[in-house]
mmCIF file of C-alpha atoms in Angstrom:
data_model
loop_
_atom_site.group_PDB
_atom_site.id
_atom_site.type_symbol
_atom_site.label_atom_id
_atom_site.label_comp_id
_atom_site.label_asym_id
_atom_site.label_seq_id
_atom_site.Cartn_x
_atom_site.Cartn_y
_atom_site.Cartn_z
ATOM 1 C CA MET A 1424 -15.771 0.629 13.280
ATOM 2 C CA ARG A 1425 -19.178 1.060 11.914
ATOM 3 C CA HIS A 1426 -20.955 3.101 9.107
ATOM 4 C CA PHE A 1427 -22.240 6.666 9.672
ATOM 5 C CA LYS A 1428 -20.479 6.735 13.146
ATOM 6 C CA GLY A 1429 -20.202 10.652 12.143
ATOM 7 C CA LEU A 1430 -24.011 11.062 13.224
ATOM 8 C CA SER A 1431 -25.057 11.748 16.688
ATOM 9 C CA GLU A 1432 -27.084 9.331 18.858
ATOM 10 C CA ASN A 1433 -30.113 11.623 18.238
ATOM 11 C CA GLU A 1434 -29.629 11.542 14.515
ATOM 12 C CA VAL A 1435 -29.094 7.613 14.605
ATOM 13 C CA ASN A 1436 -32.497 7.306 16.587
ATOM 14 C CA ASN A 1437 -34.314 9.651 14.184
ATOM 15 C CA PHE A 1438 -33.347 7.687 11.076
ATOM 16 C CA PHE A 1439 -32.683 4.200 12.034
ATOM 17 C CA HIS A 1440 -35.164 1.270 13.275
ATOM 18 C CA LEU A 1441 -31.953 -0.724 13.585
ATOM 19 C CA PRO A 1442 -28.647 1.079 13.482
ATOM 20 C CA PRO A 1443 -25.436 -0.164 11.612
ATOM 21 C CA LYS A 1444 -23.487 -2.738 13.465
ATOM 22 C CA GLU A 1445 -19.641 -2.836 14.111
ATOM 23 C CA PHE A 1446 -17.316 -4.419 11.776
ATOM 24 C CA SER A 1447 -13.684 -5.129 11.602
ATOM 25 C CA LYS A 1448 -11.138 -6.956 9.182
ATOM 26 C CA THR A 1449 -12.056 -10.070 11.156
ATOM 27 C CA THR A 1450 -15.519 -9.987 10.042
ATOM 28 C CA ASP A 1451 -17.026 -12.701 8.296
ATOM 29 C CA LYS A 1452 -15.629 -12.258 4.625
ATOM 30 C CA LEU A 1453 -19.026 -11.827 2.788
ATOM 31 C CA LYS A 1454 -20.302 -9.059 5.206
ATOM 32 C CA LEU A 1455 -16.797 -7.347 5.117
ATOM 33 C CA GLY A 1456 -16.829 -7.248 1.390
ATOM 34 C CA ILE A 1457 -20.429 -5.738 1.359
ATOM 35 C CA ALA A 1458 -19.178 -3.218 4.309
ATOM 36 C CA MET A 1459 -16.439 -1.893 2.101
ATOM 37 C CA GLY A 1460 -18.799 0.622 0.667
ATOM 38 C CA ALA A 1461 -17.297 3.853 -0.472
ATOM 39 C CA THR A 1462 -13.675 3.246 -0.584
ATOM 40 C CA LEU A 1463 -11.288 6.396 -0.820
ATOM 41 C CA TYR A 1464 -8.391 6.201 -3.159
ATOM 42 C CA ILE A 1465 -5.145 7.723 -1.750
ATOM 43 C CA PRO A 1466 -2.105 8.365 -3.875
ATOM 44 C CA GLY A 1467 0.797 6.579 -2.330
ATOM 45 C CA LEU A 1468 2.824 9.987 -2.253
ATOM 46 C CA MET A 1469 0.381 11.568 0.084
ATOM 47 C CA SER A 1470 2.770 12.350 3.216
ATOM 48 C CA ASN A 1471 0.213 13.201 5.546
ATOM 49 C CA PHE A 1472 -2.593 10.447 5.585
ATOM 50 C CA SER A 1473 -1.508 8.637 8.674
ATOM 51 C CA SER A 1474 -1.588 12.071 10.571
ATOM 52 C CA LYS A 1475 -5.222 12.596 9.126
ATOM 53 C CA LEU A 1476 -6.196 9.093 10.157
ATOM 54 C CA ILE A 1477 -4.952 9.413 13.491
ATOM 55 C CA LYS A 1478 -6.692 12.643 13.923
ATOM 56 C CA ARG A 1479 -9.764 10.949 12.881
ATOM 57 C CA SER A 1480 -10.069 13.627 9.962
ATOM 58 C CA PHE A 1481 -12.788 11.505 8.043
ATOM 59 C CA GLU A 1482 -15.403 10.511 10.164
ATOM 60 C CA ASN A 1483 -17.571 8.295 8.246
ATOM 61 C CA LEU A 1484 -14.548 6.719 5.939
ATOM 62 C CA THR A 1485 -14.315 2.997 6.478
ATOM 63 C CA SER A 1486 -11.977 1.971 3.797
ATOM 64 C CA VAL A 1487 -8.885 3.161 2.150
ATOM 65 C CA ILE A 1488 -6.721 2.055 -0.640
ATOM 66 C CA MET A 1489 -3.190 3.382 -0.881
ATOM 67 C CA CYS A 1490 -2.517 3.585 -4.498
ATOM 68 C CA LEU A 1491 0.892 2.653 -6.125
ATOM 69 C CA GLU A 1492 -0.193 2.103 -9.544
ATOM 70 C CA ASP A 1493 -1.680 4.539 -12.108
ATOM 71 C CA SER A 1494 -1.806 7.486 -9.578
ATOM 72 C CA ILE A 1495 2.166 7.398 -9.289
ATOM 73 C CA SER A 1496 4.530 8.493 -12.114
ATOM 74 C CA ASP A 1497 7.018 5.889 -12.842
ATOM 75 C CA ASN A 1498 9.963 8.072 -11.754
ATOM 76 C CA ALA A 1499 8.369 8.647 -8.283
ATOM 77 C CA LEU A 1500 7.589 5.014 -7.508
ATOM 78 C CA THR A 1501 10.429 4.313 -5.224
ATOM 79 C CA GLU A 1502 9.565 7.439 -3.256
ATOM 80 C CA ALA A 1503 5.876 6.336 -3.178
ATOM 81 C CA GLU A 1504 6.649 3.039 -1.769
ATOM 82 C CA ASN A 1505 8.897 4.327 0.643
ATOM 83 C CA ASN A 1506 6.011 6.908 1.804
ATOM 84 C CA VAL A 1507 3.149 4.307 2.394
ATOM 85 C CA VAL A 1508 5.758 2.381 4.491
ATOM 86 C CA GLU A 1509 6.584 5.134 6.286
ATOM 87 C CA GLN A 1510 3.116 6.270 6.853
ATOM 88 C CA LEU A 1511 2.168 2.658 8.056
ATOM 89 C CA HIS A 1512 4.854 2.519 10.452
ATOM 90 C CA THR A 1513 3.667 5.961 11.725
ATOM 91 C CA LEU A 1514 0.060 4.382 12.248
ATOM 92 C CA ALA A 1515 1.425 1.293 13.935
ATOM 93 C CA GLU A 1516 3.303 3.603 16.640
ATOM 94 C CA ALA A 1517 0.304 5.540 17.227
ATOM 95 C CA ILE A 1518 -1.644 2.388 17.956
ATOM 96 C CA SER A 1519 1.175 1.453 20.275
ATOM 97 C CA ALA A 1520 0.520 4.621 22.145
ATOM 98 C CA ASN A 1521 -3.052 4.522 22.244
ATOM 99 C CA ALA A 1522 -4.662 1.188 21.425
ATOM 100 C CA THR A 1523 -8.266 2.432 21.165
ATOM 101 C CA LEU A 1524 -7.049 3.969 17.776
ATOM 102 C CA GLN A 1525 -7.077 0.856 15.973
ATOM 103 C CA TYR A 1526 -10.947 0.514 16.359
ATOM 104 C CA ASP A 1527 -11.323 3.864 14.582
ATOM 105 C CA LEU A 1528 -9.108 3.277 11.512
ATOM 106 C CA PRO A 1529 -10.556 2.305 8.203
ATOM 107 C CA LEU A 1530 -9.870 -0.927 6.525
ATOM 108 C CA LEU A 1531 -6.526 -0.366 4.726
ATOM 109 C CA PHE A 1532 -5.434 -1.569 1.441
ATOM 110 C CA ILE A 1533 -2.549 -1.368 -0.931
ATOM 111 C CA ARG A 1534 -2.923 -1.302 -4.675
ATOM 112 C CA ILE A 1535 0.469 -2.707 -6.105
ATOM 113 C CA ARG A 1536 1.935 -2.866 -9.474
ATOM 114 C CA SER A 1537 3.393 -6.260 -9.461
ATOM 115 C CA VAL A 1538 4.224 -9.450 -7.307
ATOM 116 C CA ASP A 1539 7.828 -8.388 -7.089
ATOM 117 C CA GLN A 1540 6.588 -5.016 -5.403
ATOM 118 C CA LEU A 1541 4.145 -6.835 -3.080
ATOM 119 C CA GLN A 1542 6.872 -8.850 -1.667
ATOM 120 C CA ARG A 1543 9.360 -5.841 -1.461
ATOM 121 C CA ILE A 1544 6.784 -3.851 0.711
ATOM 122 C CA ALA A 1545 5.686 -6.866 2.848
ATOM 123 C CA SER A 1546 9.346 -7.269 3.768
ATOM 124 C CA GLN A 1547 9.723 -3.423 4.543
ATOM 125 C CA LEU A 1548 6.677 -3.426 6.722
ATOM 126 C CA GLY A 1549 7.456 -6.362 8.813
ATOM 127 C CA ASN A 1550 5.000 -6.880 11.384
ATOM 128 C CA ASP A 1551 3.256 -3.662 10.535
ATOM 129 C CA LEU A 1552 1.947 -5.692 7.699
ATOM 130 C CA ASP A 1553 -0.889 -6.824 10.067
ATOM 131 C CA LEU A 1554 -2.390 -3.173 9.675
ATOM 132 C CA ILE A 1555 -3.410 -4.181 6.177
ATOM 133 C CA THR A 1556 -6.619 -5.815 5.326
ATOM 134 C CA GLY A 1557 -6.044 -6.653 1.601
ATOM 135 C CA ILE A 1558 -4.117 -6.076 -1.750
ATOM 136 C CA VAL A 1559 -5.468 -4.481 -4.705
ATOM 137 C CA PHE A 1560 -4.412 -6.412 -8.063
ATOM 138 C CA PRO A 1561 -4.907 -3.866 -10.918
ATOM 139 C CA LYS A 1562 -5.555 -5.036 -14.604
ATOM 140 C CA CYS A 1563 -6.053 -8.427 -13.372
ATOM 141 C CA ASN A 1564 -6.240 -10.929 -16.263
ATOM 142 C CA SER A 1565 -5.996 -14.734 -17.003
ATOM 143 C CA THR A 1566 -2.058 -14.252 -17.568
ATOM 144 C CA ASN A 1567 -1.178 -12.755 -14.054
ATOM 145 C CA ALA A 1568 -4.086 -13.657 -11.912
ATOM 146 C CA ASN A 1569 -2.673 -16.653 -10.568
ATOM 147 C CA ASP A 1570 0.852 -15.183 -9.824
ATOM 148 C CA PHE A 1571 -1.051 -12.673 -7.729
ATOM 149 C CA PHE A 1572 -2.987 -14.878 -5.827
ATOM 150 C CA SER A 1573 -0.232 -17.570 -5.406
ATOM 151 C CA CYS A 1574 2.092 -14.782 -4.002
ATOM 152 C CA LEU A 1575 -0.833 -13.610 -1.544
ATOM 153 C CA ASP A 1576 -1.474 -17.133 -0.640
ATOM 154 C CA SER A 1577 2.155 -17.942 0.148
ATOM 155 C CA LEU A 1578 2.627 -14.469 2.016
ATOM 156 C CA ASN A 1579 -0.370 -15.470 4.349
ATOM 157 C CA GLN A 1580 0.937 -18.562 5.257
ATOM 158 C CA ALA A 1581 4.693 -17.436 5.725
ATOM 159 C CA ARG A 1582 3.653 -14.325 8.037
ATOM 160 C CA SER A 1583 0.681 -15.941 9.721
ATOM 161 C CA VAL A 1584 -1.716 -12.969 8.474
ATOM 162 C CA THR A 1585 -4.899 -12.744 6.617
ATOM 163 C CA LEU A 1586 -4.761 -10.814 3.684
ATOM 164 C CA TYR A 1587 -7.302 -10.439 1.390
ATOM 165 C CA GLY A 1588 -7.099 -10.008 -2.710
ATOM 166 C CA LEU A 1589 -9.185 -7.511 -4.508
ATOM 167 C CA PRO A 1590 -8.577 -8.086 -8.359
ATOM 168 C CA ILE A 1591 -9.455 -5.303 -10.640
ATOM 169 C CA ILE A 1592 -11.107 -6.369 -14.057
ATOM 170 C CA GLU A 1593 -10.058 -3.627 -16.378
ATOM 171 C CA SER A 1594 -8.044 -5.063 -19.178
ATOM 172 C CA LYS A 1595 -8.650 -4.870 -22.947
ATOM 173 C CA GLU A 1596 -9.260 -8.761 -23.042
ATOM 174 C CA ILE A 1597 -12.453 -8.139 -21.337
ATOM 175 C CA ILE A 1598 -13.853 -4.846 -22.916
ATOM 176 C CA TYR A 1599 -13.313 -6.137 -26.399
ATOM 177 C CA LYS A 1600 -16.044 -8.350 -27.633
ATOM 178 C CA GLU A 1601 -14.347 -10.723 -29.405
ATOM 179 C CA SER A 1602 -12.323 -11.864 -26.570
ATOM 180 C CA ARG A 1603 -14.705 -11.328 -23.343
ATOM 181 C CA GLN A 1604 -16.246 -14.484 -22.950
ATOM 182 C CA GLU A 1605 -13.262 -16.664 -22.994
ATOM 183 C CA GLU A 1606 -11.213 -14.269 -20.712
ATOM 184 C CA LEU A 1607 -14.210 -14.168 -18.162
ATOM 185 C CA GLN A 1608 -14.343 -17.729 -18.250
ATOM 186 C CA LYS A 1609 -10.600 -18.119 -17.650
ATOM 187 C CA LEU A 1610 -10.666 -15.405 -14.795
ATOM 188 C CA TYR A 1611 -13.967 -17.200 -13.185
ATOM 189 C CA LYS A 1612 -12.186 -20.658 -12.936
ATOM 190 C CA ILE A 1613 -9.116 -18.665 -11.394
ATOM 191 C CA PHE A 1614 -11.361 -16.798 -8.821
ATOM 192 C CA LEU A 1615 -13.249 -19.843 -7.889
ATOM 193 C CA ASN A 1616 -9.917 -21.468 -6.859
ATOM 194 C CA TYR A 1617 -8.886 -18.615 -4.908
ATOM 195 C CA GLU A 1618 -12.504 -17.487 -3.623
ATOM 196 C CA ARG A 1619 -11.482 -17.782 -0.023
ATOM 197 C CA LEU A 1620 -9.003 -15.016 -0.433
ATOM 198 C CA ILE A 1621 -11.109 -12.593 -2.769
ATOM 199 C CA LEU A 1622 -12.744 -9.756 -0.723
ATOM 200 C CA THR A 1623 -14.290 -8.038 -3.691
ATOM 201 C CA ILE A 1624 -13.935 -8.072 -7.232
ATOM 202 C CA ARG A 1625 -13.537 -4.351 -8.558
ATOM 203 C CA VAL A 1626 -14.136 -3.014 -12.172
ATOM 204 C CA GLY A 1627 -11.953 -0.499 -13.878
ATOM 205 C CA ALA A 1628 -14.617 1.753 -16.114
ATOM 206 C CA THR A 1629 -11.837 4.487 -16.641
ATOM 207 C CA ASP A 1630 -9.409 1.972 -18.055
ATOM 208 C CA PHE A 1631 -12.253 0.513 -20.168
ATOM 209 C CA SER A 1632 -13.171 3.902 -21.451
ATOM 210 C CA SER A 1633 -9.878 4.772 -22.608
ATOM 211 C CA LEU A 1634 -9.330 1.859 -24.676
ATOM 212 C CA PHE A 1635 -12.200 3.826 -27.044
ATOM 213 C CA SER A 1636 -10.933 7.184 -26.370
ATOM 214 C CA LEU A 1637 -14.174 7.822 -24.386
ATOM 215 C CA ARG A 1638 -14.695 9.748 -21.050
ATOM 216 C CA ARG A 1639 -18.051 10.300 -19.614
ATOM 217 C CA PRO A 1640 -19.074 13.985 -18.574
ATOM 218 C CA TYR A 1641 -20.024 14.964 -15.112
ATOM 219 C CA ASN A 1642 -23.990 14.826 -16.002
ATOM 220 C CA ARG A 1643 -23.855 11.091 -17.239
ATOM 221 C CA THR A 1644 -23.815 7.890 -15.350
ATOM 222 C CA VAL A 1645 -21.174 5.317 -16.449
ATOM 223 C CA TYR A 1646 -24.211 3.020 -17.678
ATOM 224 C CA GLU A 1647 -24.939 5.554 -20.523
ATOM 225 C CA LEU A 1648 -21.783 5.041 -22.087
ATOM 226 C CA GLN A 1649 -23.287 1.842 -23.648
ATOM 227 C CA LEU A 1650 -19.989 0.018 -24.595
ATOM 228 C CA ILE A 1651 -18.895 0.118 -21.020
ATOM 229 C CA GLY A 1652 -22.360 -0.641 -19.652
ATOM 230 C CA ASP A 1653 -22.502 -3.548 -21.749
ATOM 231 C CA CYS A 1654 -19.232 -4.950 -20.384
ATOM 232 C CA LEU A 1655 -20.186 -4.244 -16.705
ATOM 233 C CA THR A 1656 -23.471 -6.204 -17.569
ATOM 234 C CA GLU A 1657 -21.508 -9.199 -18.478
ATOM 235 C CA ILE A 1658 -19.046 -9.000 -15.722
ATOM 236 C CA LEU A 1659 -22.024 -9.274 -13.266
ATOM 237 C CA ASN A 1660 -23.561 -12.010 -15.016
ATOM 238 C CA THR A 1661 -20.252 -13.969 -14.695
ATOM 239 C CA PHE A 1662 -19.598 -13.213 -10.865
ATOM 240 C CA ARG A 1663 -22.819 -12.326 -9.392
ATOM 241 C CA ARG A 1664 -24.439 -15.624 -9.604
ATOM 242 C CA TYR A 1665 -26.091 -17.032 -6.242
ATOM 243 C CA GLU A 1666 -24.151 -20.224 -5.936
ATOM 244 C CA ASP A 1667 -20.923 -17.986 -5.503
ATOM 245 C CA ASN A 1668 -19.963 -15.768 -3.048
ATOM 246 C CA PHE A 1669 -18.340 -12.752 -4.906
ATOM 247 C CA ILE A 1670 -18.946 -9.132 -4.065
ATOM 248 C CA ILE A 1671 -18.525 -7.001 -7.119
ATOM 249 C CA SER A 1672 -17.817 -3.228 -6.331
ATOM 250 C CA GLY A 1673 -18.923 -0.312 -8.598
ATOM 251 C CA PRO A 1674 -16.698 1.670 -11.010
ATOM 252 C CA VAL A 1675 -15.043 5.121 -9.906
ATOM 253 C CA PHE A 1676 -17.097 8.282 -10.389
ATOM 254 C CA GLU A 1677 -14.370 10.859 -11.356
ATOM 255 C CA TYR A 1678 -16.183 14.111 -10.536
ATOM 256 C CA PHE A 1679 -16.327 15.651 -7.128
ATOM 257 C CA ASP A 1680 -17.663 19.182 -7.531
ATOM 258 C CA ASP A 1681 -21.180 20.241 -6.267
ATOM 259 C CA LYS A 1682 -22.710 20.026 -9.582
ATOM 260 C CA SER A 1683 -21.951 16.378 -10.128
ATOM 261 C CA LYS A 1684 -23.406 15.029 -6.841
ATOM 262 C CA ASP A 1685 -26.835 14.331 -8.272
ATOM 263 C CA ILE A 1686 -25.535 12.348 -10.819
ATOM 264 C CA LEU A 1687 -23.359 10.347 -8.414
ATOM 265 C CA TRP A 1688 -26.315 9.697 -6.290
ATOM 266 C CA GLU A 1689 -28.222 8.421 -9.474
ATOM 267 C CA GLU A 1690 -25.110 6.185 -10.500
ATOM 268 C CA VAL A 1691 -24.773 4.629 -7.075
ATOM 269 C CA GLN A 1692 -28.483 3.636 -7.100
ATOM 270 C CA LEU A 1693 -28.059 2.284 -10.212
ATOM 271 C CA ASP A 1694 -24.955 0.139 -9.208
ATOM 272 C CA LEU A 1695 -27.135 -1.233 -6.333
ATOM 273 C CA LEU A 1696 -29.826 -2.009 -8.579
ATOM 274 C CA ASN A 1697 -27.645 -3.915 -10.938
ATOM 275 C CA GLY A 1698 -25.847 -5.952 -8.136
ATOM 276 C CA PHE A 1699 -22.749 -3.705 -7.241
ATOM 277 C CA TYR A 1700 -21.751 -3.241 -3.521
ATOM 278 C CA GLY A 1701 -19.552 -0.311 -2.818
ATOM 279 C CA LYS A 1702 -17.817 2.317 -5.027
ATOM 280 C CA THR A 1703 -14.335 3.441 -5.686
ATOM 281 C CA CYS A 1704 -14.046 7.243 -4.434
ATOM 282 C CA ILE A 1705 -11.610 9.848 -5.326
ATOM 283 C CA HIS A 1706 -12.537 12.435 -3.019
ATOM 284 C CA PRO A 1707 -13.731 12.507 0.617
ATOM 285 C CA SER A 1708 -16.851 14.323 -0.376
ATOM 286 C CA GLN A 1709 -18.132 11.296 -2.163
ATOM 287 C CA VAL A 1710 -18.175 8.750 0.758
ATOM 288 C CA ASP A 1711 -21.215 9.899 2.349
ATOM 289 C CA ILE A 1712 -23.175 10.055 -0.885
ATOM 290 C CA VAL A 1713 -22.138 6.556 -1.928
ATOM 291 C CA ASN A 1714 -22.705 4.966 1.521
ATOM 292 C CA ALA A 1715 -26.150 6.716 1.952
ATOM 293 C CA VAL A 1716 -27.771 4.341 -0.783
ATOM 294 C CA TYR A 1717 -27.251 1.181 1.321
ATOM 295 C CA PRO A 1718 -29.278 1.489 4.605
ATOM 296 C CA VAL A 1719 -32.076 -0.887 3.965
ATOM 297 C CA SER A 1720 -35.800 0.362 4.362
ATOM 298 C CA LYS A 1721 -38.264 -1.291 6.793
ATOM 299 C CA GLU A 1722 -40.353 -2.604 4.294
ATOM 300 C CA THR A 1723 -37.497 -4.386 2.483
ATOM 301 C CA PHE A 1724 -36.103 -5.608 5.667
ATOM 302 C CA ASP A 1725 -39.328 -7.090 6.752
ATOM 303 C CA ASP A 1726 -39.539 -8.755 3.243
ATOM 304 C CA ALA A 1727 -36.341 -10.206 3.574
ATOM 305 C CA SER A 1728 -36.815 -11.417 7.166
ATOM 306 C CA MET A 1729 -40.130 -12.959 6.369
ATOM 307 C CA ILE A 1730 -38.623 -14.890 3.223
ATOM 308 C CA VAL A 1731 -35.625 -15.978 5.264
ATOM 309 C CA GLY A 1732 -37.881 -17.111 8.110
ATOM 310 C CA ASN A 1733 -40.116 -19.235 6.040
ATOM 311 C CA ARG A 1734 -37.260 -21.119 4.235
ATOM 312 C CA TYR A 1735 -38.128 -24.407 5.936
ATOM 313 C CA GLY A 1736 -41.763 -23.439 6.790
ATOM 314 C CA ASN A 1737 -44.318 -22.289 4.688
ATOM 315 C CA ASN A 1738 -42.108 -21.771 1.911
ATOM 316 C CA GLY A 1739 -44.334 -20.972 -1.168
ATOM 317 C CA ILE A 1740 -46.007 -17.635 -2.039
ATOM 318 C CA LEU A 1741 -46.644 -15.183 0.719
ATOM 319 C CA SER A 1742 -48.254 -11.713 1.113
ATOM 320 C CA SER A 1743 -45.596 -9.214 2.148
ATOM 321 C CA PRO A 1744 -45.888 -7.604 5.683
ATOM 322 C CA SER A 1745 -46.747 -4.407 3.983
ATOM 323 C CA LYS A 1746 -49.536 -6.176 1.714
ATOM 324 C CA ASN A 1747 -48.513 -4.571 -1.355
ATOM 325 C CA LYS A 1748 -46.584 -7.213 -3.038
ATOM 326 C CA MET A 1749 -46.020 -10.860 -3.574
ATOM 327 C CA ASN A 1750 -42.968 -12.735 -1.772
ATOM 328 C CA GLU A 1751 -41.902 -16.119 -3.105
ATOM 329 C CA VAL A 1752 -39.642 -17.770 -0.441
ATOM 330 C CA LYS A 1753 -37.836 -20.017 -2.814
ATOM 331 C CA PRO A 1754 -36.663 -17.525 -5.800
ATOM 332 C CA HIS A 1755 -36.399 -14.475 -3.585
ATOM 333 C CA TYR A 1756 -34.325 -16.405 -0.782
ATOM 334 C CA SER A 1757 -30.663 -15.614 -2.134
ATOM 335 C CA TRP A 1758 -31.760 -11.869 -2.522
ATOM 336 C CA ALA A 1759 -33.180 -11.906 1.149
ATOM 337 C CA LEU A 1760 -29.832 -13.344 2.455
ATOM 338 C CA LYS A 1761 -27.591 -10.646 0.877
ATOM 339 C CA ILE A 1762 -30.639 -7.757 2.035
ATOM 340 C CA LEU A 1763 -30.108 -9.053 5.832
ATOM 341 C CA ALA A 1764 -26.366 -8.775 5.293
ATOM 342 C CA GLN A 1765 -26.475 -5.243 4.074
ATOM 343 C CA ALA A 1766 -28.958 -4.246 6.846
ATOM 344 C CA GLU A 1767 -26.762 -5.597 9.554
ATOM 345 C CA ILE A 1768 -23.740 -3.494 8.138
ATOM 346 C CA TYR A 1769 -25.695 -0.508 7.205
ATOM 347 C CA GLY A 1770 -28.788 -0.324 9.342
ATOM 348 C CA VAL A 1771 -32.424 -0.516 8.696
ATOM 349 C CA LEU A 1772 -34.289 2.863 8.185
ATOM 350 C CA ASN A 1773 -37.197 3.807 10.227
ATOM 351 C CA GLU A 1774 -40.775 3.056 8.687
ATOM 352 C CA ASN A 1775 -41.285 6.723 7.916
ATOM 353 C CA VAL A 1776 -37.934 7.369 6.389
ATOM 354 C CA THR A 1777 -36.850 6.754 2.808
ATOM 355 C CA THR A 1778 -33.429 6.440 1.503
ATOM 356 C CA HIS A 1779 -34.217 9.886 -0.470
ATOM 357 C CA ASP A 1780 -34.801 11.385 3.109
ATOM 358 C CA PHE A 1781 -31.471 10.162 4.481
ATOM 359 C CA ILE A 1782 -29.562 11.133 1.417
ATOM 360 C CA GLY A 1783 -30.807 14.759 1.625
ATOM 361 C CA TYR A 1784 -29.891 15.010 5.228
ATOM 362 C CA ILE A 1785 -26.346 13.628 4.463
ATOM 363 C CA LYS A 1786 -26.061 15.936 1.666
ATOM 364 C CA ASN A 1787 -26.533 18.899 3.635
ATOM 365 C CA ILE A 1788 -24.208 18.195 6.701
#
């Protein structure tokens, strides 16, 4: 699959200097984490999501999370589990009948409630477990994280599969100031131990907000809830360090009507500016808006290429190719590596095309 595959060849040529490249669940983990982009949540009770994917109803969708946690009432959990298993079996049968379908399917993830549930679903899926790219661990904290990852590790070894873990940081121990640093450091040590299994770290701003009886309105970004923004900053400070390989995904934007689209666009830009890659989406209309922020400008790509290219050569201060800024090879190197990975996955825009041009077009098609 690749990003923006709904665009025609003509449209790709009009917008991109270098088009987005193909990726799959076997892509290098760092690039795959960046590639997740807009990730659509689907309630586990949705009975037709396999048919929508088979019919390629969502052209630009590249990652989906089937949710068995907060979106499902406790009294409907068994029904939801059975439905997720049935939908995945249906997808597997469709791939058996048409092998090319597997190249058009988005990355598939399951958001579980517990280790027991993960083991139960894995058993029910049998060989079709291989359709799954990873497992989302909600309310991940220092008490349950080891159990989640140990179970995942054992499952990978026992079934000869590669399933990634996607922990969601959203518990009160993180948002409450007095326990935050201790809990973050405990999680950091656990996550480092299982880094090879972690595709992205996700954050639950809705759960954080609920602990203070807050909910941001449609016309405000999550960063304007200062209690939440303060916590997001400390999560990034802990897990976004250059010596580690963690990708952190931005929080959900819970509005999807037309009047909220401009604020979604503003928030996604703030996500990227602060170091988040990707975002949880709750409606298909959000997908293109979120992903449109990630194509790299030609100027930025040229800067990153210059910096990486001079790592072992003239690695002091360089005038940028556009002659409008200073590039310092040593301090800008880690930034440049991420930019080149982002450019490979999302493409590089033509020199005369801005991100605002691209989103303007995407929002109107």
